[in-house]
Each structure stands twice: as C-alpha cells, then as structure tokens.
XYZ file of C-alpha atoms in Angstrom:
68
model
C -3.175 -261.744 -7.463
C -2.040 -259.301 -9.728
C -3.453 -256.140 -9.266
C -2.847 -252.619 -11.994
C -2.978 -249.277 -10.816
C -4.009 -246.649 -13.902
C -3.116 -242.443 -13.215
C -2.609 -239.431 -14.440
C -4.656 -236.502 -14.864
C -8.172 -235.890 -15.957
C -8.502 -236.280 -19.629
C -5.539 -238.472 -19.770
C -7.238 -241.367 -21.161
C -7.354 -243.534 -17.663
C -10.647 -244.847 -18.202
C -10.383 -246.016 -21.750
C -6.961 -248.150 -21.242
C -8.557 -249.452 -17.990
C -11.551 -250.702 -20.933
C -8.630 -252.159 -23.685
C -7.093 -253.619 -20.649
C -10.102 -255.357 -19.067
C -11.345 -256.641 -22.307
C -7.889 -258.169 -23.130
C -7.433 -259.718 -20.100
C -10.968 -260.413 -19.341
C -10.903 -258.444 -16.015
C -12.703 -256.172 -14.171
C -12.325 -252.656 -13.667
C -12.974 -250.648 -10.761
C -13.165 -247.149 -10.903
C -13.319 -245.119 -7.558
C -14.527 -241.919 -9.498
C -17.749 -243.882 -10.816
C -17.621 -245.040 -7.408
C -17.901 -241.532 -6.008
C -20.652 -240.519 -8.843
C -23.062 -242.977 -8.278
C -22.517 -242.259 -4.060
C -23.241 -239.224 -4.570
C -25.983 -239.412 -6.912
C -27.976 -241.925 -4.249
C -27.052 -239.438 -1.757
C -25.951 -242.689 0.395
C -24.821 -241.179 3.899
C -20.882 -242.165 2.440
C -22.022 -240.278 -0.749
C -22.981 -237.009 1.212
C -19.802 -236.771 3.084
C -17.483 -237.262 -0.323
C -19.776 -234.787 -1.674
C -18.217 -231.949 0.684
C -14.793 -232.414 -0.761
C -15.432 -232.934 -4.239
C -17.399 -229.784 -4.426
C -14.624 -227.964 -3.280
C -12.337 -229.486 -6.001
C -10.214 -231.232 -3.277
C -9.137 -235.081 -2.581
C -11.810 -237.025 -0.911
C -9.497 -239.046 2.000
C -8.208 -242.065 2.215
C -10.748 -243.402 4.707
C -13.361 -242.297 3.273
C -12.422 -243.755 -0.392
C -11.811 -247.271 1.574
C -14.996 -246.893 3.218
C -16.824 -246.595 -0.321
C-alpha cells in the first residue's frame, strides 16, 4: 500500500493538498490534528492528556499520537 506523508508548517496549505489529493485519487485522508481537536473537544481520557501539551504549544508524543 502506498501511503503519502503531507508537512510543513501551519498555514502551509497541508490540509488543502491532502483534499486535491484525496479527491483525485479517491482516497482518504487522515489528519492527526482533527484527530487531536475532536479528542479534545469530547474530553476522551486520550483527549485530556494531549490537551496538556498542546496548551503549552509543544509536540504531543509519539505514543500518545499512536494511541489516538
């Protein structure tokens, strides 16, 4: 399977290749920062502990991103 990895920084436009992309291809996208939002926003017990980092403007970990 082929898989696509989008960066770069915020603002960058990310999200709305990942969108062109899907559509062309007819794939799906996964986002991990929509991920985090809606976490978050349900205040799931995953949510609540990605909450600590991203309120201090850092990197949620690697473990923690999996586990979500």
């Amino acid at each position: 399977m082929t898989r696509l990895l989008i960066i770069g920084p915020p603002g960058s436009g990310k999200g709305t290749q990942a969108v062109h992309i899907a559509r062309h291809f007819s794939i799906p996208t996964v986002s991990t920062g929509e991920i985090f939002r809606t976490n978050v926003g349900q205040e799931t017990p995953l949510g609540r502990e990605a909450a600590k980092y991203l309120d201090d403007g850092a990197l949620v970990p690697d473990h923690l991103t999996n586990a979500l």
